[in-house]
XYZ file of C-alpha atoms in Angstrom:
361
model
C 76.838 87.798 76.880
C 76.255 86.865 80.614
C 79.314 86.392 83.262
C 79.030 82.723 83.128
C 78.949 82.488 79.529
C 82.112 84.585 78.943
C 83.960 82.342 81.868
C 82.909 79.287 79.573
C 84.057 80.920 76.406
C 87.380 81.948 78.058
C 87.880 78.352 79.240
C 87.612 76.864 75.714
C 90.402 78.633 74.842
C 93.096 76.964 77.188
C 93.992 73.427 77.723
C 93.960 72.773 81.674
C 96.310 70.272 83.061
C 95.098 69.509 86.705
C 98.260 67.719 87.588
C 100.449 69.303 90.635
C 103.033 71.458 88.352
C 106.048 70.934 90.722
C 108.563 73.437 92.124
C 111.039 74.135 88.934
C 113.981 74.928 91.216
C 113.936 70.967 91.865
C 113.081 69.710 88.293
C 114.141 72.541 85.911
C 116.990 71.459 83.844
C 117.492 75.222 83.360
C 120.300 76.758 85.406
C 117.975 79.901 85.888
C 115.116 78.233 87.469
C 117.435 75.728 89.159
C 120.965 76.124 90.307
C 121.509 72.577 91.131
C 120.646 71.685 87.185
C 123.849 70.040 85.797
C 125.373 69.542 89.089
C 127.274 66.136 89.973
C 125.134 64.052 92.365
C 126.797 64.060 95.837
C 126.125 62.353 99.051
C 125.368 64.949 102.262
C 125.396 63.584 105.792
C 121.935 64.667 106.770
C 120.085 61.895 109.264
C 118.387 59.469 107.238
C 117.712 61.579 104.239
C 119.064 60.563 100.941
C 120.899 63.122 98.520
C 119.058 62.759 95.486
C 118.771 66.186 93.637
C 119.825 64.518 90.424
C 117.233 61.505 90.294
C 114.876 63.189 87.871
C 113.167 59.833 86.720
C 111.523 59.252 89.838
C 110.302 62.302 90.893
C 108.809 63.578 87.633
C 107.701 67.242 87.351
C 103.950 66.551 87.098
C 101.996 64.589 89.847
C 98.260 64.095 90.570
C 97.101 64.257 94.303
C 97.066 60.544 95.412
C 94.854 60.842 98.267
C 91.391 62.379 97.674
C 89.169 61.423 100.851
C 86.218 63.782 101.390
C 84.359 65.302 103.721
C 81.316 66.327 101.573
C 80.535 62.509 100.663
C 80.606 61.110 104.201
C 83.961 59.261 103.739
C 85.736 61.538 106.308
C 84.162 62.058 109.394
C 83.674 66.149 110.246
C 85.468 66.213 113.937
C 87.047 68.960 115.528
C 90.714 68.369 116.590
C 91.116 65.339 114.498
C 92.973 66.735 111.320
C 95.963 68.636 111.052
C 97.057 70.628 108.050
C 100.853 70.069 107.395
C 102.046 73.327 104.854
C 105.139 74.915 104.104
C 104.800 78.993 104.012
C 106.892 78.947 100.704
C 104.431 77.214 98.832
C 101.710 78.823 97.166
C 99.273 75.456 96.729
C 99.627 74.944 100.596
C 99.385 78.366 101.343
C 95.577 78.483 99.942
C 94.518 76.236 102.769
C 96.156 77.673 105.484
C 94.577 80.999 104.448
C 91.085 79.401 103.895
C 91.233 77.567 107.564
C 92.013 80.982 108.969
C 89.255 83.384 107.075
C 86.491 80.351 107.862
C 87.284 80.396 111.635
C 88.741 76.883 111.745
C 91.820 77.267 113.312
C 90.387 76.596 116.564
C 89.543 72.889 115.233
C 91.804 72.183 112.316
C 95.624 72.757 113.441
C 98.425 73.367 111.200
C 101.965 72.335 111.176
C 104.858 73.625 109.137
C 107.443 71.845 107.164
C 110.956 73.680 106.833
C 110.741 75.570 103.442
C 114.841 74.405 103.104
C 115.207 70.899 102.773
C 118.301 68.814 103.718
C 120.984 69.254 101.379
C 120.172 67.345 97.978
C 116.742 66.127 99.030
C 113.878 66.363 96.535
C 111.036 64.168 97.367
C 110.232 65.265 101.022
C 109.569 67.620 103.580
C 111.238 68.033 107.244
C 109.937 69.372 110.669
C 113.187 70.870 111.317
C 111.545 74.356 112.485
C 110.456 72.190 115.715
C 112.062 71.340 118.438
C 114.028 68.046 118.300
C 112.990 68.305 114.588
C 109.534 66.630 115.389
C 106.068 67.673 114.797
C 104.612 68.410 118.333
C 101.463 66.844 117.408
C 102.222 63.993 115.113
C 105.618 63.274 116.701
C 106.974 62.509 112.817
C 110.364 64.039 111.650
C 109.196 63.970 108.142
C 106.344 64.318 105.992
C 106.902 60.999 104.202
C 106.184 59.058 107.237
C 102.430 60.317 107.150
C 102.464 59.075 103.432
C 103.703 55.529 104.217
C 101.221 55.149 106.969
C 98.337 55.699 104.755
C 100.128 53.769 102.085
C 103.327 51.709 103.017
C 104.224 51.263 99.482
C 104.171 54.998 98.503
C 107.129 55.810 96.298
C 106.262 59.330 94.830
C 107.212 62.514 95.985
C 105.235 63.875 99.142
C 103.472 67.162 98.743
C 102.317 70.020 100.646
C 99.425 70.760 101.531
C 98.425 67.251 103.422
C 95.607 66.809 105.621
C 96.837 64.254 108.236
C 94.195 62.244 110.706
C 96.021 62.760 113.968
C 94.311 59.694 115.148
C 95.855 57.291 112.297
C 98.948 59.633 111.470
C 97.969 58.898 107.771
C 97.461 61.594 105.129
C 94.040 61.517 104.092
C 94.072 64.172 101.641
C 96.749 65.825 99.589
C 94.174 67.704 96.870
C 95.234 71.019 96.680
C 92.455 71.517 93.995
C 89.566 70.680 96.482
C 89.987 70.868 99.924
C 89.104 74.357 100.191
C 85.643 73.605 98.943
C 85.222 70.679 101.276
C 86.101 72.930 104.270
C 83.885 75.566 102.869
C 80.757 73.212 102.600
C 81.412 70.477 105.048
C 82.432 72.241 107.933
C 79.858 74.973 108.444
C 79.078 73.963 111.814
C 82.579 75.065 113.507
C 82.867 78.382 110.815
C 82.930 81.661 112.425
C 79.403 83.365 112.627
C 80.944 86.117 110.045
C 82.826 83.641 107.854
C 82.464 84.244 104.424
C 81.350 81.899 101.840
C 84.107 80.940 99.916
C 82.109 78.644 97.399
C 78.452 80.110 97.520
C 76.279 77.378 95.338
C 74.732 80.200 93.037
C 78.384 80.833 91.680
C 79.803 77.475 91.902
C 79.540 76.877 88.080
C 81.699 80.504 87.598
C 83.887 79.659 90.482
C 84.834 76.274 88.950
C 85.200 78.059 85.463
C 87.523 80.877 86.848
C 89.486 78.659 88.891
C 90.761 76.721 85.808
C 91.392 79.574 84.157
C 93.616 81.185 87.047
C 95.060 77.797 87.544
C 96.303 76.958 83.866
C 97.031 80.852 82.955
C 98.299 82.258 86.508
C 99.365 79.695 89.076
C 100.876 76.967 86.635
C 102.013 79.394 84.063
C 104.627 81.006 85.926
C 106.174 77.839 87.104
C 106.232 76.722 83.457
C 108.266 79.627 82.401
C 110.524 78.389 84.737
C 110.155 74.715 83.670
C 110.872 76.236 79.620
C 113.691 74.487 77.725
C 113.508 76.446 75.025
C 112.521 80.106 73.803
C 109.332 79.170 72.209
C 108.246 77.393 75.369
C 108.981 80.366 77.657
C 107.344 82.758 75.338
C 104.350 80.686 75.129
C 104.073 80.771 78.942
C 105.277 84.150 79.744
C 102.305 85.489 77.300
C 99.651 83.545 78.766
C 100.566 85.223 82.377
C 100.314 88.516 80.927
C 97.655 88.207 78.640
C 95.607 86.772 81.506
C 96.906 89.634 84.196
C 95.726 91.854 81.785
C 92.224 90.095 81.718
C 91.860 90.035 85.635
C 93.411 93.829 85.815
C 90.343 94.651 83.729
C 87.733 92.604 85.586
C 89.150 93.897 88.871
C 88.226 97.750 87.685
C 84.695 97.108 87.852
C 84.487 95.202 91.358
C 86.159 94.809 94.479
C 86.795 91.250 94.444
C 86.827 88.415 91.233
C 82.927 87.633 91.949
C 82.012 91.136 92.955
C 81.924 92.267 96.816
C 82.412 88.841 98.336
C 85.661 87.289 98.850
C 85.636 83.340 97.141
C 87.753 80.404 96.745
C 89.097 82.196 93.597
C 90.381 85.254 95.316
C 92.639 82.863 97.575
C 93.933 80.984 94.544
C 94.791 84.092 92.438
C 96.143 85.907 95.736
C 99.036 83.095 96.257
C 100.549 83.689 93.038
C 100.487 87.571 92.896
C 102.069 87.617 96.661
C 104.804 85.656 95.171
C 105.146 87.637 91.907
C 107.524 90.747 92.472
C 109.583 88.526 95.173
C 110.246 85.311 92.838
C 108.375 85.032 89.486
C 109.598 88.440 87.734
C 113.128 88.019 88.903
C 113.963 84.464 88.879
C 111.698 82.991 86.182
C 111.658 85.826 83.828
C 108.331 86.496 83.810
C 109.108 90.055 83.648
C 106.857 92.175 81.140
C 105.364 93.959 84.572
C 105.696 93.522 88.100
C 102.670 93.356 90.179
C 102.754 96.775 91.318
C 102.529 98.136 87.817
C 98.997 96.829 87.917
C 96.918 99.525 89.731
C 93.991 97.234 89.880
C 95.555 94.035 90.865
C 98.141 95.472 93.089
C 95.351 97.378 95.265
C 93.286 94.107 95.112
C 96.245 92.076 96.569
C 97.131 94.817 99.274
C 93.401 94.789 100.263
C 93.309 91.013 100.588
C 96.751 91.072 102.621
C 95.095 93.716 105.178
C 93.010 90.915 106.458
C 94.607 88.795 109.057
C 94.136 85.440 107.419
C 96.328 86.344 104.721
C 98.845 88.531 106.480
C 99.591 86.055 108.865
C 99.529 83.072 106.431
C 102.080 85.301 103.762
C 105.797 84.485 104.697
C 108.157 86.564 102.397
C 111.264 85.458 104.287
C 110.146 81.699 103.775
C 109.560 82.611 100.157
C 112.767 83.854 99.282
C 114.478 81.227 101.055
C 113.310 78.363 99.379
C 113.312 79.928 95.955
C 116.823 81.391 96.312
C 118.720 79.932 99.050
C 116.802 76.268 97.801
C 117.859 74.049 100.865
C 120.603 73.507 103.116
C 123.550 72.833 100.762
C 126.736 74.317 102.136
C 127.471 77.815 100.101
C 130.790 76.034 99.353
C 128.862 73.453 97.043
C 126.044 75.468 95.694
C 126.853 79.055 95.667
C 123.649 81.528 95.425
C 122.719 84.742 96.303
C 119.600 85.334 98.246
C 118.218 89.215 96.863
C 117.708 91.985 99.391
C 114.617 93.070 97.539
C 112.143 93.988 96.754
C 111.035 96.578 99.292
C 108.162 94.920 101.041
C 107.081 98.154 103.086
C 104.771 99.242 100.758
C 102.209 95.922 101.083
C 100.813 97.687 104.404
C 100.090 101.076 102.328
C 96.418 102.263 102.110
C 94.634 100.742 98.977
C 91.399 102.153 97.173
C 89.429 98.936 96.975
C 86.549 100.398 99.362
C 85.789 102.493 96.430
C 83.562 99.942 95.340
C 81.681 99.632 98.389
C 80.888 103.218 98.427
């Protein structure tokens, strides 16, 4: 059986839902994932932001990307310094794009703005530029991401999500599709990429990349969240088993080659990395996905350290922001929402040597 056929066979075993799986700490009814679950709604004074963390009807846990304008079909002009990626350093979906932009060398022509991983007390559906001077994005001159969503659609009433690509000229969100933007940058922005930039979406591998992306999305990227969202033992065990069956499968795959498709880094490696980078820090502890840690998988762990050794990965991996978002949750006072932020795990081993160059030899 060829590799391509093997991937198709694996794909037949799973049900792929490409709607965004929201962060369980906002939408889970389980106290395990969401420390606010079951709390009485309370109004906080936070500028114009409204306290709404018990408003689950409006902000459903699944949501498709609402803005899908493309470069590859000519809808969006490929123009240097016209677009700004808005992301949060805690978010794996957004983290993908930040890594890809730097890895391709597009950081000189596509700027990046960062929202605070901690929202105002009680707020679920928006992100804010409270890390910047005057609480304002220095390029877009907006205070919240929803402002760019509303410029694109004045009737927009869903939650605002990261990543979001904003047209600086108009201030409008033009694409928030976390599943397609890497490939858009890979294909349509080649004239601006570094000379030595990897081809993240090589034409000869696209069918295989698409298949493995769906497998990883379903059994790793979203399955860890689904374990956190679970409201029954049966649902929890379903996703728990999905995660570790797939990690075992990936461990075997990476025992034979440096990256997921041999000796080259592709889109798929970025998609897997962002979940692995958060595994021991968050998912193993907080969502009870705790059969094994990442460091217990020799190939997966060394593969992740290998990617982390590259500046595009390391500089866009912020463990402090990850821990803040998943454990501190938001700016709710400790007296209203008691929570503890764990000191561990020890992160010094991320810069330890890895063994992946054995495949190049």
